[in-house]
Short mmCIF file of C-alpha atoms in Angstrom, two decimals:
data_model
loop_
_atom_site.label_atom_id
_atom_site.label_comp_id
_atom_site.label_asym_id
_atom_site.label_seq_id
_atom_site.Cartn_x
_atom_site.Cartn_y
_atom_site.Cartn_z
CA GLY A 1 15.11 -8.09 13.30
CA GLN A 2 18.23 -9.64 13.66
CA ASN A 3 19.73 -11.90 10.85
CA ILE A 4 22.90 -13.71 9.99
CA ASP A 5 23.42 -15.99 7.16
CA GLN A 6 25.91 -18.37 6.40
CA PRO A 7 25.99 -21.39 4.18
CA THR A 8 24.77 -25.24 6.13
CA GLU A 9 27.74 -27.27 4.71
CA MET A 10 30.88 -26.74 2.17
CA THR A 11 33.19 -29.54 1.09
CA ALA A 12 36.42 -28.99 -0.30
CA THR A 13 39.69 -31.33 -0.61
CA GLU A 14 42.87 -30.82 1.16
CA GLY A 15 45.15 -28.41 -0.21
CA ALA A 16 42.56 -26.51 -2.01
CA ILE A 17 40.92 -23.45 -0.76
CA VAL A 18 37.23 -22.49 0.47
CA GLN A 19 35.30 -19.42 1.47
CA ILE A 20 32.37 -19.28 3.61
CA ASN A 21 30.36 -16.16 2.99
CA CYS A 22 28.20 -14.79 5.61
CA THR A 23 25.68 -11.80 5.29
CA TYR A 24 23.73 -9.72 8.08
CA GLN A 25 21.59 -7.42 9.20
CA THR A 26 21.37 -6.57 12.76
CA SER A 27 20.53 -3.64 14.52
CA GLY A 28 23.73 -2.74 16.16
CA PHE A 29 27.57 -3.56 14.79
CA ASN A 30 30.33 -3.14 16.45
CA GLY A 31 32.62 -5.68 15.00
CA LEU A 32 32.76 -9.53 13.29
CA PHE A 33 34.07 -12.46 14.37
CA TRP A 34 34.77 -15.76 12.83
CA TYR A 35 35.23 -18.55 15.29
CA GLN A 36 35.85 -22.49 14.41
CA GLN A 37 34.45 -25.02 16.40
CA HIS A 38 35.64 -29.03 16.54
CA ALA A 39 32.64 -31.13 17.40
CA GLY A 40 32.05 -31.43 21.02
CA GLU A 41 34.49 -28.72 21.75
CA ALA A 42 34.67 -25.08 22.56
CA PRO A 43 34.52 -22.23 19.58
CA THR A 44 37.81 -20.86 19.07
CA PHE A 45 38.59 -17.03 18.15
CA LEU A 46 40.09 -16.71 14.45
CA SER A 47 39.59 -13.17 13.27
CA TYR A 48 38.07 -9.92 14.06
CA ASN A 49 36.99 -7.43 11.26
CA VAL A 50 35.75 -4.01 12.64
CA LEU A 51 36.68 -2.09 9.79
CA ASP A 52 36.13 -2.35 5.99
CA GLY A 53 38.77 -4.92 4.37
CA LEU A 54 41.17 -7.69 4.47
CA GLU A 55 42.67 -9.28 7.33
CA GLU A 56 45.34 -11.88 6.90
CA LYS A 57 46.44 -14.27 9.66
CA GLY A 58 48.59 -17.39 7.69
CA ARG A 59 46.23 -19.72 6.08
CA PHE A 60 43.14 -17.87 7.11
CA SER A 61 41.66 -14.37 5.68
CA SER A 62 38.37 -12.50 6.66
CA PHE A 63 37.04 -9.47 4.63
CA LEU A 64 34.37 -7.22 6.00
CA SER A 65 32.16 -4.73 3.74
CA ARG A 66 29.87 -2.68 5.84
CA SER A 67 27.83 -1.03 3.51
CA LYS A 68 26.86 -4.52 1.93
CA GLY A 69 26.62 -6.03 5.77
CA TYR A 70 29.05 -8.97 4.16
CA SER A 71 32.13 -10.80 5.53
CA TYR A 72 33.87 -14.19 4.07
CA LEU A 73 36.35 -16.36 5.60
CA LEU A 74 38.86 -17.74 3.52
CA LEU A 75 40.78 -21.02 4.05
CA LYS A 76 43.67 -21.76 2.29
CA GLU A 77 45.98 -25.08 1.99
CA LEU A 78 43.09 -27.07 3.56
CA GLN A 79 43.89 -29.53 6.40
CA MET A 80 42.29 -32.44 7.23
CA LYS A 81 42.36 -30.70 10.80
CA ASP A 82 40.64 -27.44 9.27
CA SER A 83 37.21 -29.79 9.27
CA ALA A 84 34.86 -27.99 12.07
CA SER A 85 32.29 -25.69 12.28
CA TYR A 86 32.99 -21.76 11.08
CA LEU A 87 30.82 -19.74 12.94
CA CYS A 88 29.90 -15.65 11.88
CA ALA A 89 28.93 -13.59 14.75
CA VAL A 90 28.24 -10.18 15.04
CA ARG A 91 29.40 -7.98 18.16
CA ALA A 92 26.22 -5.92 19.49
CA PRO A 93 27.55 -2.34 21.03
CA GLN A 94 27.13 -3.78 24.03
CA GLY A 95 29.41 -7.03 23.74
CA LYS A 96 27.26 -9.59 23.26
CA LEU A 97 27.44 -11.96 20.19
CA GLN A 98 25.13 -12.82 17.78
CA PHE A 99 25.71 -15.52 16.15
CA GLY A 100 24.58 -17.08 12.68
CA ALA A 101 24.39 -21.18 12.45
CA GLY A 102 27.62 -22.10 11.69
CA THR A 103 28.97 -23.74 8.13
CA GLN A 104 30.66 -27.36 8.37
CA VAL A 105 33.57 -27.84 6.42
CA VAL A 106 34.36 -31.37 5.28
CA VAL A 107 37.89 -31.65 3.68
CA THR A 108 38.44 -34.47 1.77
CA PRO A 109 41.61 -36.34 1.05
CA GLY B 1 44.07 -20.39 35.06
CA ALA B 2 44.66 -20.86 31.57
CA GLY B 3 41.48 -20.66 30.15
CA VAL B 4 37.67 -20.97 31.03
CA SER B 5 36.65 -23.74 33.04
CA GLN B 6 33.30 -25.03 33.05
CA SER B 7 31.72 -27.87 35.20
CA PRO B 8 30.51 -29.78 34.82
CA ARG B 9 31.00 -31.33 31.54
CA TYR B 10 28.07 -33.38 31.48
CA LYS B 11 24.84 -33.37 33.29
CA VAL B 12 21.73 -35.28 32.96
CA ALA B 13 18.81 -34.27 34.15
CA LYS B 14 15.25 -35.04 34.95
CA ARG B 15 12.22 -32.65 33.75
CA GLY B 16 11.15 -30.94 36.41
CA GLN B 17 14.56 -31.09 38.38
CA ASP B 18 16.86 -27.99 39.31
CA VAL B 19 20.47 -27.66 37.52
CA ALA B 20 23.24 -25.53 38.63
CA LEU B 21 25.99 -24.86 35.95
CA ARG B 22 29.51 -23.04 37.20
CA CYS B 23 31.81 -21.22 35.07
CA ASP B 24 35.45 -20.43 35.99
CA PRO B 25 36.55 -17.22 33.97
CA ILE B 26 40.04 -16.62 33.03
CA SER B 27 41.75 -14.56 36.50
CA GLY B 28 41.26 -10.82 35.85
CA HIS B 29 38.67 -10.89 32.96
CA VAL B 30 36.30 -8.05 33.58
CA SER B 31 33.48 -9.90 30.98
CA LEU B 32 31.31 -12.73 31.70
CA PHE B 33 28.63 -14.23 29.12
CA TRP B 34 26.49 -17.21 28.98
CA TYR B 35 25.44 -18.52 25.55
CA GLN B 36 23.07 -21.20 25.14
CA GLN B 37 23.86 -24.03 21.66
CA ALA B 38 21.40 -26.21 20.82
CA LEU B 39 22.58 -29.27 18.46
CA GLY B 40 23.63 -27.91 15.25
CA GLN B 41 23.01 -24.15 15.79
CA GLY B 42 25.07 -21.40 16.76
CA PRO B 43 25.42 -20.31 20.53
CA GLU B 44 22.71 -18.07 21.69
CA PHE B 45 23.51 -15.21 23.90
CA LEU B 46 21.68 -15.60 27.01
CA THR B 47 23.06 -13.39 29.69
CA TYR B 48 26.23 -10.58 30.44
CA PHE B 49 28.19 -9.35 33.30
CA GLN B 50 30.83 -6.81 34.21
CA ASN B 51 32.28 -8.00 36.80
CA GLU B 52 29.44 -8.28 39.56
CA ALA B 53 26.85 -6.16 37.51
CA GLN B 54 24.44 -8.27 35.07
CA LEU B 55 24.20 -5.97 33.07
CA ASP B 56 22.21 -7.69 30.07
CA LYS B 57 19.79 -10.36 30.51
CA SER B 58 17.40 -10.38 27.73
CA GLY B 59 19.01 -13.59 26.29
CA LEU B 60 17.15 -15.62 29.31
CA PRO B 61 14.55 -17.77 27.30
CA SER B 62 12.51 -17.63 30.76
CA ASP B 63 12.01 -17.04 34.63
CA ARG B 64 13.45 -20.53 35.13
CA PHE B 65 16.73 -19.07 34.10
CA PHE B 66 18.90 -17.36 36.62
CA ALA B 67 22.23 -16.27 36.23
CA GLU B 68 24.48 -14.65 39.26
CA ARG B 69 28.31 -13.55 39.69
CA PRO B 70 28.50 -12.42 43.31
CA GLU B 71 31.57 -11.47 43.43
CA GLY B 72 32.96 -10.39 40.00
CA SER B 73 34.52 -13.74 39.40
CA VAL B 74 32.78 -17.26 39.39
CA SER B 75 29.44 -17.23 37.83
CA THR B 76 26.64 -19.95 38.11
CA LEU B 77 23.91 -20.67 35.72
CA LYS B 78 20.75 -21.80 37.76
CA ILE B 79 18.00 -23.45 35.47
CA GLN B 80 14.65 -23.85 37.83
CA ARG B 81 12.07 -26.74 37.32
CA THR B 82 13.94 -28.40 33.92
CA GLN B 83 12.11 -28.80 30.88
CA GLN B 84 13.46 -30.88 27.85
CA GLU B 85 13.52 -27.99 25.36
CA ASP B 86 16.06 -26.86 27.87
CA SER B 87 18.46 -29.54 26.55
CA ALA B 88 21.51 -27.46 24.75
CA VAL B 89 25.17 -27.22 25.06
CA TYR B 90 25.79 -23.99 27.76
CA LEU B 91 28.86 -21.92 27.12
CA CYS B 92 30.36 -19.18 28.82
CA ALA B 93 33.01 -16.65 27.75
CA SER B 94 35.01 -13.89 29.48
CA SER B 95 37.11 -11.38 28.19
CA PHE B 96 39.38 -8.73 29.46
CA GLN B 97 37.49 -5.90 28.36
CA PRO B 98 34.36 -4.27 29.52
CA GLY B 99 31.79 -4.91 26.57
CA GLY B 100 34.07 -8.04 25.40
CA SER B 101 36.66 -7.56 23.13
CA GLU B 102 37.88 -11.14 22.36
CA GLN B 103 35.70 -13.40 24.09
CA PHE B 104 37.45 -16.88 25.37
CA PHE B 105 35.09 -19.68 25.72
CA GLY B 106 34.83 -22.60 27.76
CA PRO B 107 34.22 -26.23 26.91
CA GLY B 108 30.91 -25.80 27.52
CA THR B 109 28.19 -28.08 30.09
CA ARG B 110 26.15 -30.53 28.21
CA LEU B 111 22.91 -30.69 29.69
CA THR B 112 20.28 -33.35 29.09
CA VAL B 113 16.79 -33.18 30.49
CA LEU B 114 15.06 -36.55 30.45
#
């Protein structure tokens, strides 16, 4: 079956670093996406990994290990505006995205 | 347009009523996806169009759900005889490439069935 697991909630202070882990077991794999979603808003694209390794994009980095079925999203120099839900999604060969339930990140002053 | 738009943004329906949700994708985007997002959950795939062809409808929860994209641009998701369990946010996403690489999401339609 399809299974994408990520923690429900994480809390960190402004300026700190937070790492959100995602493990997946899916019948097909054609890349892994991370999306950010503020309450009541559309998911917005953060990163895409299709090969193993680390992709860095400003304050956000994402890592993928296909053999372990594992990814993480690293958020550095946290800002209050980073408080949101972070969604891990695996892309099936046909294109559809299979999402985890999301990790709610709470940034405190 | 600047992005994916959806209408209405909010819809309240009485149980048993039919509803139609509209999605305007980014101009020129070939792929269009519909997702359903329950409160506190990630989006769940419903259906996928490549131009006007519906290539995957495996996520539609019942035959009360129907989607179309007759001219390969605007899409409509129709739900017949709505039930309370249909209450959710319905998200539309489009992508330039067939099969969808980076998907751009619309703001969603929040459907509440009373």
